Short mmCIF file of C-alpha atoms in Angstrom, two decimals:
data_model
loop_
_atom_site.label_atom_id
_atom_site.label_comp_id
_atom_site.label_asym_id
_atom_site.label_seq_id
_atom_site.Cartn_x
_atom_site.Cartn_y
_atom_site.Cartn_z
CA UNK A 9 94.46 92.72 116.33
CA UNK A 10 97.01 91.83 113.81
CA UNK A 11 100.69 91.13 113.43
CA UNK A 12 104.24 91.72 114.24
CA UNK A 13 107.16 89.69 113.00
CA UNK A 14 106.54 86.21 114.35
CA UNK A 15 109.59 86.35 116.61
CA UNK A 16 108.18 89.42 118.33
CA UNK A 17 104.72 88.13 119.08
CA UNK A 18 105.40 86.61 122.47
CA UNK A 19 106.11 89.95 124.10
CA UNK A 20 103.02 91.58 122.68
CA UNK A 21 100.83 88.62 123.52
CA UNK A 22 102.07 88.79 127.06
CA UNK A 23 101.11 92.43 127.23
CA UNK A 24 97.48 91.99 126.21
CA UNK A 25 96.62 88.32 126.13
CA UNK A 26 97.12 89.07 122.45
CA UNK A 27 94.84 91.73 121.26
CA UNK A 28 91.43 90.18 121.29
CA UNK A 29 89.83 92.21 118.58
CA UNK A 30 89.33 95.65 117.50
CA UNK A 31 85.88 95.29 118.80
CA UNK A 32 84.56 94.65 122.26
CA UNK A 33 81.08 94.46 123.67
CA UNK A 34 79.76 97.18 125.90
CA UNK A 35 81.86 100.12 127.00
CA UNK A 36 79.50 102.89 126.01
CA UNK A 37 76.31 103.57 124.17
CA UNK A 38 75.96 104.02 120.45
CA UNK A 39 73.96 106.94 119.16
CA UNK A 40 70.46 106.49 117.92
CA UNK A 41 67.60 108.21 116.23
CA UNK A 42 69.68 110.20 113.78
CA UNK A 43 70.76 112.75 116.40
CA UNK A 44 73.53 115.13 115.52
CA UNK A 45 76.80 114.72 117.43
CA UNK A 46 77.48 117.08 120.33
CA UNK A 47 78.58 120.56 119.29
CA UNK A 48 82.34 120.93 118.99
CA UNK A 49 84.85 122.94 117.01
CA UNK A 50 88.02 121.69 115.35
CA UNK A 51 91.29 123.29 116.42
CA UNK A 52 91.88 126.35 114.24
CA UNK A 53 95.65 126.19 114.59
CA UNK A 54 98.29 126.84 113.71
CA UNK A 55 100.09 123.95 115.34
CA UNK A 56 102.76 125.44 117.51
CA UNK A 57 105.35 124.26 119.98
CA UNK A 58 104.30 121.19 121.91
CA UNK A 59 103.11 121.50 125.48
CA UNK A 60 105.75 119.04 126.66
CA UNK A 61 103.66 115.95 127.22
CA UNK A 62 101.18 113.60 125.55
CA UNK A 63 99.14 110.71 126.93
CA UNK A 64 98.44 108.03 124.31
CA UNK A 65 95.84 105.27 124.52
CA UNK A 66 96.54 102.70 121.83
CA UNK A 67 96.31 99.21 120.52
CA UNK A 68 99.55 97.37 121.40
CA UNK A 69 101.96 97.83 118.52
CA UNK A 70 100.68 101.28 117.56
CA UNK A 71 102.86 103.35 119.91
CA UNK A 72 106.08 101.40 120.39
CA UNK A 73 108.86 103.01 122.43
CA UNK A 74 111.46 100.23 122.41
CA UNK A 75 110.24 98.60 125.62
CA UNK A 76 108.69 95.65 123.76
CA UNK A 77 111.60 95.36 121.33
CA UNK A 78 114.59 97.76 121.44
CA UNK A 79 114.64 97.77 117.65
CA UNK A 80 111.02 98.91 117.41
CA UNK A 81 110.67 102.52 118.48
CA UNK A 82 108.93 105.45 116.82
CA UNK A 83 107.93 107.14 120.08
CA UNK A 84 111.46 108.20 121.10
CA UNK A 85 112.18 109.98 117.79
CA UNK A 86 108.86 111.82 118.18
CA UNK A 87 109.83 112.94 121.68
CA UNK A 88 113.21 114.12 120.46
CA UNK A 89 111.72 116.02 117.54
CA UNK A 90 108.85 117.69 119.38
CA UNK A 91 109.72 117.81 123.08
CA UNK A 92 106.42 116.05 123.80
CA UNK A 93 107.13 113.36 126.39
CA UNK A 94 104.84 110.42 125.68
CA UNK A 95 103.17 108.03 128.09
CA UNK A 96 101.43 105.04 126.54
CA UNK A 97 98.57 102.93 127.86
CA UNK A 98 97.46 99.93 125.81
CA UNK A 99 94.09 98.21 125.70
CA UNK A 100 92.85 94.83 124.53
CA UNK A 101 89.34 95.54 123.23
CA UNK A 102 87.32 98.45 121.92
CA UNK A 103 85.13 98.23 125.00
CA UNK A 104 88.18 98.82 127.18
CA UNK A 105 89.31 101.66 124.91
CA UNK A 106 85.98 103.47 125.24
CA UNK A 107 85.91 102.97 129.00
CA UNK A 108 89.48 104.18 129.50
CA UNK A 109 89.20 107.15 127.18
CA UNK A 110 86.01 108.21 128.93
CA UNK A 111 88.04 108.87 132.09
CA UNK A 112 89.56 111.91 130.38
CA UNK A 113 93.09 110.82 131.23
CA UNK A 114 94.30 110.45 127.63
CA UNK A 115 94.92 112.96 124.87
CA UNK A 116 94.72 110.69 121.82
CA UNK A 117 93.35 107.22 121.09
CA UNK A 118 93.58 104.74 118.24
CA UNK A 119 89.92 103.82 117.84
CA UNK A 120 88.54 101.02 115.71
CA UNK A 121 85.34 101.56 113.77
CA UNK A 122 83.11 99.93 116.34
CA UNK A 123 84.36 102.38 119.00
CA UNK A 124 84.80 105.65 117.13
CA UNK A 125 81.14 106.67 116.92
CA UNK A 126 80.64 105.87 120.58
CA UNK A 127 83.40 108.36 121.33
CA UNK A 128 81.94 110.97 118.97
CA UNK A 129 78.39 110.77 120.31
CA UNK A 130 79.64 110.38 123.85
CA UNK A 131 81.21 113.84 123.47
CA UNK A 132 84.68 112.45 124.21
CA UNK A 133 86.51 113.54 121.06
CA UNK A 134 86.80 116.69 118.96
CA UNK A 135 86.56 117.24 115.21
CA UNK A 136 89.90 117.22 113.43
CA UNK A 137 91.25 120.00 111.23
CA UNK A 138 92.93 117.81 108.63
CA UNK A 139 94.67 120.85 107.14
CA UNK A 140 96.85 120.87 110.26
CA UNK A 141 98.02 117.28 109.53
CA UNK A 142 100.21 117.63 106.40
CA UNK A 143 100.64 113.87 105.95
CA UNK A 144 96.85 113.48 105.71
CA UNK A 145 97.20 114.47 102.06
CA UNK A 146 98.91 111.15 101.37
CA UNK A 147 96.30 108.98 103.12
CA UNK A 148 94.55 106.84 100.54
CA UNK A 149 91.15 108.18 99.56
CA UNK A 150 89.43 104.88 100.31
CA UNK A 151 89.85 105.53 104.05
CA UNK A 152 88.82 109.18 104.14
CA UNK A 153 85.37 110.57 104.92
CA UNK A 154 83.94 107.23 106.00
CA UNK A 155 81.03 106.57 108.41
CA UNK A 156 83.36 105.42 111.19
CA UNK A 157 85.59 108.52 111.08
CA UNK A 158 83.32 111.24 109.72
CA UNK A 159 79.95 112.52 110.97
CA UNK A 160 77.80 115.11 109.22
CA UNK A 161 80.69 115.94 106.90
CA UNK A 162 83.09 116.58 109.78
CA UNK A 163 86.25 114.50 110.17
CA UNK A 164 86.82 113.15 113.67
CA UNK A 165 90.17 111.51 113.17
CA UNK A 166 93.06 110.47 110.97
CA UNK A 167 92.93 107.00 109.31
CA UNK A 168 95.72 104.71 110.41
CA UNK A 169 95.56 101.35 108.58
CA UNK A 170 93.22 98.57 107.53
CA UNK A 171 92.74 94.82 107.30
CA UNK A 172 90.17 92.19 106.33
CA UNK A 173 88.64 89.42 108.44
CA UNK A 174 89.49 86.39 106.34
CA UNK A 175 88.42 82.78 106.03
CA UNK A 176 91.18 80.71 107.65
CA UNK A 177 91.43 77.02 106.85
CA UNK A 178 93.44 73.89 107.51
CA UNK A 179 95.20 73.19 104.21
CA UNK A 180 95.34 69.41 104.67
CA UNK A 181 91.55 69.27 104.96
CA UNK A 182 91.14 71.79 102.14
CA UNK A 183 93.64 70.87 99.41
CA UNK A 184 91.57 73.06 97.10
CA UNK A 185 91.29 76.48 98.75
CA UNK A 186 87.68 77.30 99.65
CA UNK A 187 86.05 80.21 97.88
CA UNK A 188 82.95 80.60 100.05
CA UNK A 189 81.93 81.02 103.69
CA UNK A 190 79.40 78.20 103.16
CA UNK A 191 81.10 75.67 105.45
CA UNK A 192 80.94 78.20 108.27
CA UNK A 193 77.14 78.40 108.02
CA UNK A 194 75.68 75.29 106.34
CA UNK A 195 74.08 72.81 108.81
CA UNK A 196 75.47 70.00 106.63
CA UNK A 197 78.98 71.46 106.62
CA UNK A 198 81.84 68.94 106.38
CA UNK A 199 83.56 71.11 108.98
CA UNK A 200 80.73 70.63 111.49
CA UNK A 201 82.04 70.78 115.03
CA UNK A 202 85.36 72.22 113.86
CA UNK A 203 84.73 75.85 112.99
CA UNK A 204 85.87 78.92 114.89
CA UNK A 205 83.88 82.20 114.65
CA UNK A 206 84.94 85.42 116.32
CA UNK A 207 83.62 85.86 119.86
CA UNK A 208 82.08 89.31 119.80
CA UNK A 209 78.80 91.05 119.02
CA UNK A 210 80.29 92.64 115.91
CA UNK A 211 80.39 89.13 114.39
CA UNK A 212 76.68 89.58 113.72
CA UNK A 213 77.87 91.63 110.75
CA UNK A 214 79.62 88.55 109.34
CA UNK A 215 76.27 86.77 109.29
CA UNK A 216 74.79 89.77 107.53
CA UNK A 217 77.55 89.70 104.89
CA UNK A 218 76.72 86.08 104.10
CA UNK A 219 73.00 86.89 103.92
CA UNK A 220 73.70 89.73 101.51
CA UNK A 221 74.84 87.11 99.04
CA UNK A 222 72.63 84.13 99.86
CA UNK A 223 69.36 85.93 100.65
CA UNK A 224 69.32 89.07 98.51
CA UNK A 225 65.58 89.36 99.09
CA UNK A 226 66.38 90.69 102.57
CA UNK A 227 67.76 93.81 100.93
CA UNK A 228 70.85 94.13 103.13
CA UNK A 229 73.15 96.78 101.65
CA UNK A 230 75.42 97.36 104.62
CA UNK A 231 76.02 94.72 107.32
CA UNK A 232 76.04 97.41 110.04
CA UNK A 233 72.68 98.84 108.94
CA UNK A 234 70.16 96.13 109.79
CA UNK A 235 66.47 96.79 110.29
CA UNK A 236 64.46 94.46 112.51
CA UNK A 237 63.75 91.86 109.82
CA UNK A 238 67.35 91.82 108.63
CA UNK A 239 68.75 91.70 112.15
CA UNK A 240 66.47 88.83 113.14
CA UNK A 241 67.59 86.92 110.05
CA UNK A 242 71.24 87.39 111.03
CA UNK A 243 70.57 86.17 114.57
CA UNK A 244 68.69 83.15 113.20
CA UNK A 245 71.69 82.31 111.02
CA UNK A 246 74.00 82.58 114.01
CA UNK A 247 71.76 80.24 115.98
CA UNK A 248 71.88 77.82 113.07
CA UNK A 249 75.67 78.04 113.17
CA UNK A 250 76.06 77.16 116.84
CA UNK A 251 76.09 73.33 116.39
CA UNK A 252 78.98 73.74 113.93
CA UNK A 253 81.18 75.63 116.39
CA UNK A 254 84.13 74.09 118.17
CA UNK A 255 85.00 77.37 119.86
CA UNK A 256 84.36 81.06 119.49
CA UNK A 257 87.83 82.52 119.36
CA UNK A 258 89.39 85.40 121.27
CA UNK A 259 93.05 84.30 121.13
CA UNK A 260 94.77 84.26 117.75
CA UNK A 261 97.53 81.94 118.92
CA UNK A 262 95.10 79.33 120.19
CA UNK A 263 92.98 79.60 117.07
CA UNK A 264 96.03 79.26 114.83
CA UNK A 265 97.26 76.21 116.70
CA UNK A 266 93.85 74.60 116.30
CA UNK A 267 93.80 75.28 112.57
CA UNK A 268 97.35 73.97 112.14
CA UNK A 269 96.64 70.77 114.09
CA UNK A 270 93.33 70.06 112.40
CA UNK A 271 91.24 70.32 115.54
CA UNK A 272 89.75 73.29 113.71
CA UNK A 273 89.11 73.15 109.98
CA UNK A 274 87.83 76.63 109.23
CA UNK A 275 87.47 79.95 111.03
CA UNK A 276 87.01 83.66 110.61
CA UNK A 277 90.07 85.67 111.57
CA UNK A 278 93.17 87.56 110.55
CA UNK A 279 96.18 87.10 108.34
CA UNK A 280 98.12 87.43 111.58
CA UNK A 281 96.70 84.14 112.81
CA UNK A 282 97.94 82.25 109.77
CA UNK A 283 101.32 84.00 109.87
CA UNK A 284 101.88 82.95 113.48
CA UNK A 285 100.67 79.40 112.92
CA UNK A 286 102.74 78.95 109.79
CA UNK A 287 105.87 80.27 111.48
CA UNK A 288 105.89 77.04 113.50
CA UNK A 289 104.22 74.78 110.95
CA UNK A 290 104.74 76.20 107.44
CA UNK A 291 101.84 75.84 105.06
CA UNK A 292 99.38 74.39 107.58
CA UNK A 293 96.96 77.33 107.56
CA UNK A 294 95.62 79.09 104.49
CA UNK A 295 93.69 82.31 104.10
CA UNK A 296 91.26 83.66 101.56
CA UNK A 297 88.63 86.34 101.14
CA UNK A 298 85.52 84.46 99.98
CA UNK A 299 83.44 85.59 97.05
CA UNK A 300 80.67 86.79 99.36
CA UNK A 301 83.00 89.40 100.81
CA UNK A 302 84.14 89.93 104.39
CA UNK A 303 84.06 92.29 107.31
CA UNK A 304 87.20 94.26 108.09
CA UNK A 305 88.65 97.07 110.16
CA UNK A 306 90.17 100.50 109.73
CA UNK A 307 91.48 102.37 112.75
CA UNK A 308 91.38 106.10 113.41
CA UNK A 309 93.51 108.35 115.61
CA UNK A 310 91.20 110.66 117.58
CA UNK A 311 91.83 113.60 119.95
CA UNK A 312 90.17 114.20 123.32
CA UNK A 313 87.71 117.06 123.42
CA UNK A 314 89.23 119.89 125.42
CA UNK A 315 92.71 118.41 125.69
CA UNK A 316 95.30 120.75 127.18
CA UNK A 317 97.93 119.19 124.92
CA UNK A 318 96.43 120.06 121.56
CA UNK A 319 99.70 120.88 119.80
CA UNK A 320 101.38 117.66 120.91
CA UNK A 321 98.24 115.81 119.82
CA UNK A 322 98.35 117.20 116.30
CA UNK A 323 102.09 116.63 116.07
CA UNK A 324 101.45 112.99 117.03
CA UNK A 325 98.71 112.54 114.42
CA UNK A 326 101.07 113.79 111.73
CA UNK A 327 103.91 111.60 113.02
CA UNK A 328 102.07 108.28 113.07
CA UNK A 329 100.61 108.77 109.61
CA UNK A 330 103.90 109.89 108.06
CA UNK A 331 105.18 107.57 105.32
CA UNK A 332 108.10 106.23 107.35
CA UNK A 333 106.31 105.67 110.66
CA UNK A 334 103.10 104.37 109.09
CA UNK A 335 105.23 101.82 107.21
CA UNK A 336 106.92 100.74 110.44
CA UNK A 337 103.63 100.34 112.27
CA UNK A 338 101.95 98.48 109.42
CA UNK A 339 104.81 96.03 109.08
CA UNK A 340 105.24 95.48 112.81
CA UNK A 341 101.53 95.17 113.43
CA UNK A 342 100.40 93.34 110.32
CA UNK A 343 98.10 95.60 108.33
CA UNK A 344 97.85 97.62 105.15
CA UNK A 345 99.19 101.12 105.82
CA UNK A 346 97.00 104.18 105.37
CA UNK A 347 99.70 106.36 103.82
CA UNK A 348 100.01 105.79 100.08
CA UNK A 349 103.79 106.34 100.23
CA UNK A 350 104.46 103.78 102.97
CA UNK A 351 104.60 100.64 100.83
CA UNK A 352 107.85 101.77 99.23
CA UNK A 353 109.41 102.01 102.69
CA UNK A 354 108.64 98.64 104.28
CA UNK A 355 111.59 96.38 105.04
CA UNK A 356 109.73 93.40 103.59
CA UNK A 357 109.07 94.47 100.03
CA UNK A 358 106.24 91.93 99.79
CA UNK A 359 104.41 93.32 102.81
CA UNK A 360 101.91 95.46 100.94
CA UNK A 361 101.27 92.68 98.44
CA UNK A 362 100.46 90.26 101.25
CA UNK A 363 98.09 92.77 102.85
CA UNK A 364 96.57 93.97 99.54
CA UNK A 365 97.44 97.55 100.44
CA UNK A 366 97.25 98.91 96.91
CA UNK A 367 94.69 96.53 95.43
CA UNK A 368 91.59 98.67 95.22
CA UNK A 369 89.48 95.76 93.96
CA UNK A 370 90.31 93.62 96.98
CA UNK A 371 88.58 96.09 99.31
CA UNK A 372 85.42 96.57 97.26
CA UNK A 373 83.53 93.97 99.29
CA UNK A 374 85.31 94.43 102.61
CA UNK A 375 82.90 96.04 105.06
CA UNK A 376 84.85 97.90 107.72
CA UNK A 377 83.63 97.69 111.30
CA UNK A 378 81.24 100.55 112.01
CA UNK A 379 79.19 101.19 115.14
CA UNK A 380 75.58 100.17 114.36
CA UNK A 381 73.16 103.02 115.05
CA UNK A 382 69.40 103.59 114.70
CA UNK A 383 69.98 106.09 111.92
CA UNK A 384 70.81 103.57 109.22
CA UNK A 385 74.32 104.09 107.89
CA UNK A 386 73.27 102.72 104.49
CA UNK A 387 71.41 105.97 103.82
CA UNK A 388 67.86 104.76 104.40
CA UNK A 389 65.55 107.34 105.94
CA UNK A 390 62.40 105.22 105.98
CA UNK A 391 63.66 102.63 108.46
CA UNK A 392 65.21 102.37 111.89
CA UNK A 393 68.22 100.12 112.28
CA UNK A 394 69.19 98.08 115.32
CA UNK A 395 71.71 99.99 117.46
CA UNK A 396 74.87 98.56 118.93
CA UNK A 397 73.54 98.06 122.45
CA UNK A 398 70.95 95.66 121.10
CA UNK A 399 73.63 93.82 119.13
CA UNK A 400 75.43 93.29 122.43
CA UNK A 401 72.31 92.03 124.19
CA UNK A 402 71.47 89.65 121.35
CA UNK A 403 75.03 88.30 121.22
CA UNK A 404 75.15 87.78 124.97
CA UNK A 405 71.89 85.86 124.83
CA UNK A 406 73.10 83.78 121.88
CA UNK A 407 76.32 82.84 123.63
CA UNK A 408 74.63 81.99 126.92
CA UNK A 409 71.84 79.86 125.45
#
């Protein structure tokens, strides 16, 4: 998931095989049938003195303590300020995050939208009292009270940052930047045999985004809320795509090298991929958000239900979403920060422009990863949607056929 300055990527890649995606298959069941989440109460507060320790489960780059790069460290200042000694465990996929957090060994986790509801309905996390996180007031409204971080009107975490899954392309083969995903899906695509889709069940949503535009008669309003007919149409489109595919990607470095060399002509991926590829071969890889829209991601910091370190947990939530620290993380990692005051504090003054952090219109047709559930997240009450477990089964079958 995402970026750091190009010179720093080797260390992070070595740590995780470079963050596959903020979405992994398996690792827990999604809720179904419209059931309410397990009963739980948010911490009443007030937040007091820390308990002395905090165990953090995070995407690499979200809880840096100077061990990856001595110049990159927002954990040590937190320890000095609060007395909460932090241990950090990183993970490479959402599936791994859900599995690890389910052990009960960690106090807080940075969960992507395809994992967060699994943690809520799995009774692993507690509601959050946002009044006890002062910096929450400065989180942009577009990330608050969303289906991946809020259930039945109750917040279950603090938004961290966001990004879009873009169309990446080889600039030599596309002197005019493409404006559509068409070449990723059309059987007659000029990029046939040289496209690179994302290798995960959540990619089914990308097919649904394209169908929203090209087959409006299907009535898809949200790519994570697919009834049987809509889901089957998405799977059929993915099957149609298979002959076009050179490789389903899980490694941003490898994908970027392929796009730069021309062995790949187009792919779905991240700005990070282009940044890394262009660091070695400037201008070889372009990015765009096509007119049909795109999937995307927004991560949420969540707290273990029943944690003994509740004060340290809340102090951490406030720390990582503070203007200064959120700016550091966003710039190091390669994302748009959640805190509205962070853009003024990035070292690279073009960072938020590159990541469209303050361009409300850019995000209007970015559909953030959300765990698919039977109770349709598009608001329908007269239909059942296909839950995440079935997405995983269908994807596994597609990839093995």
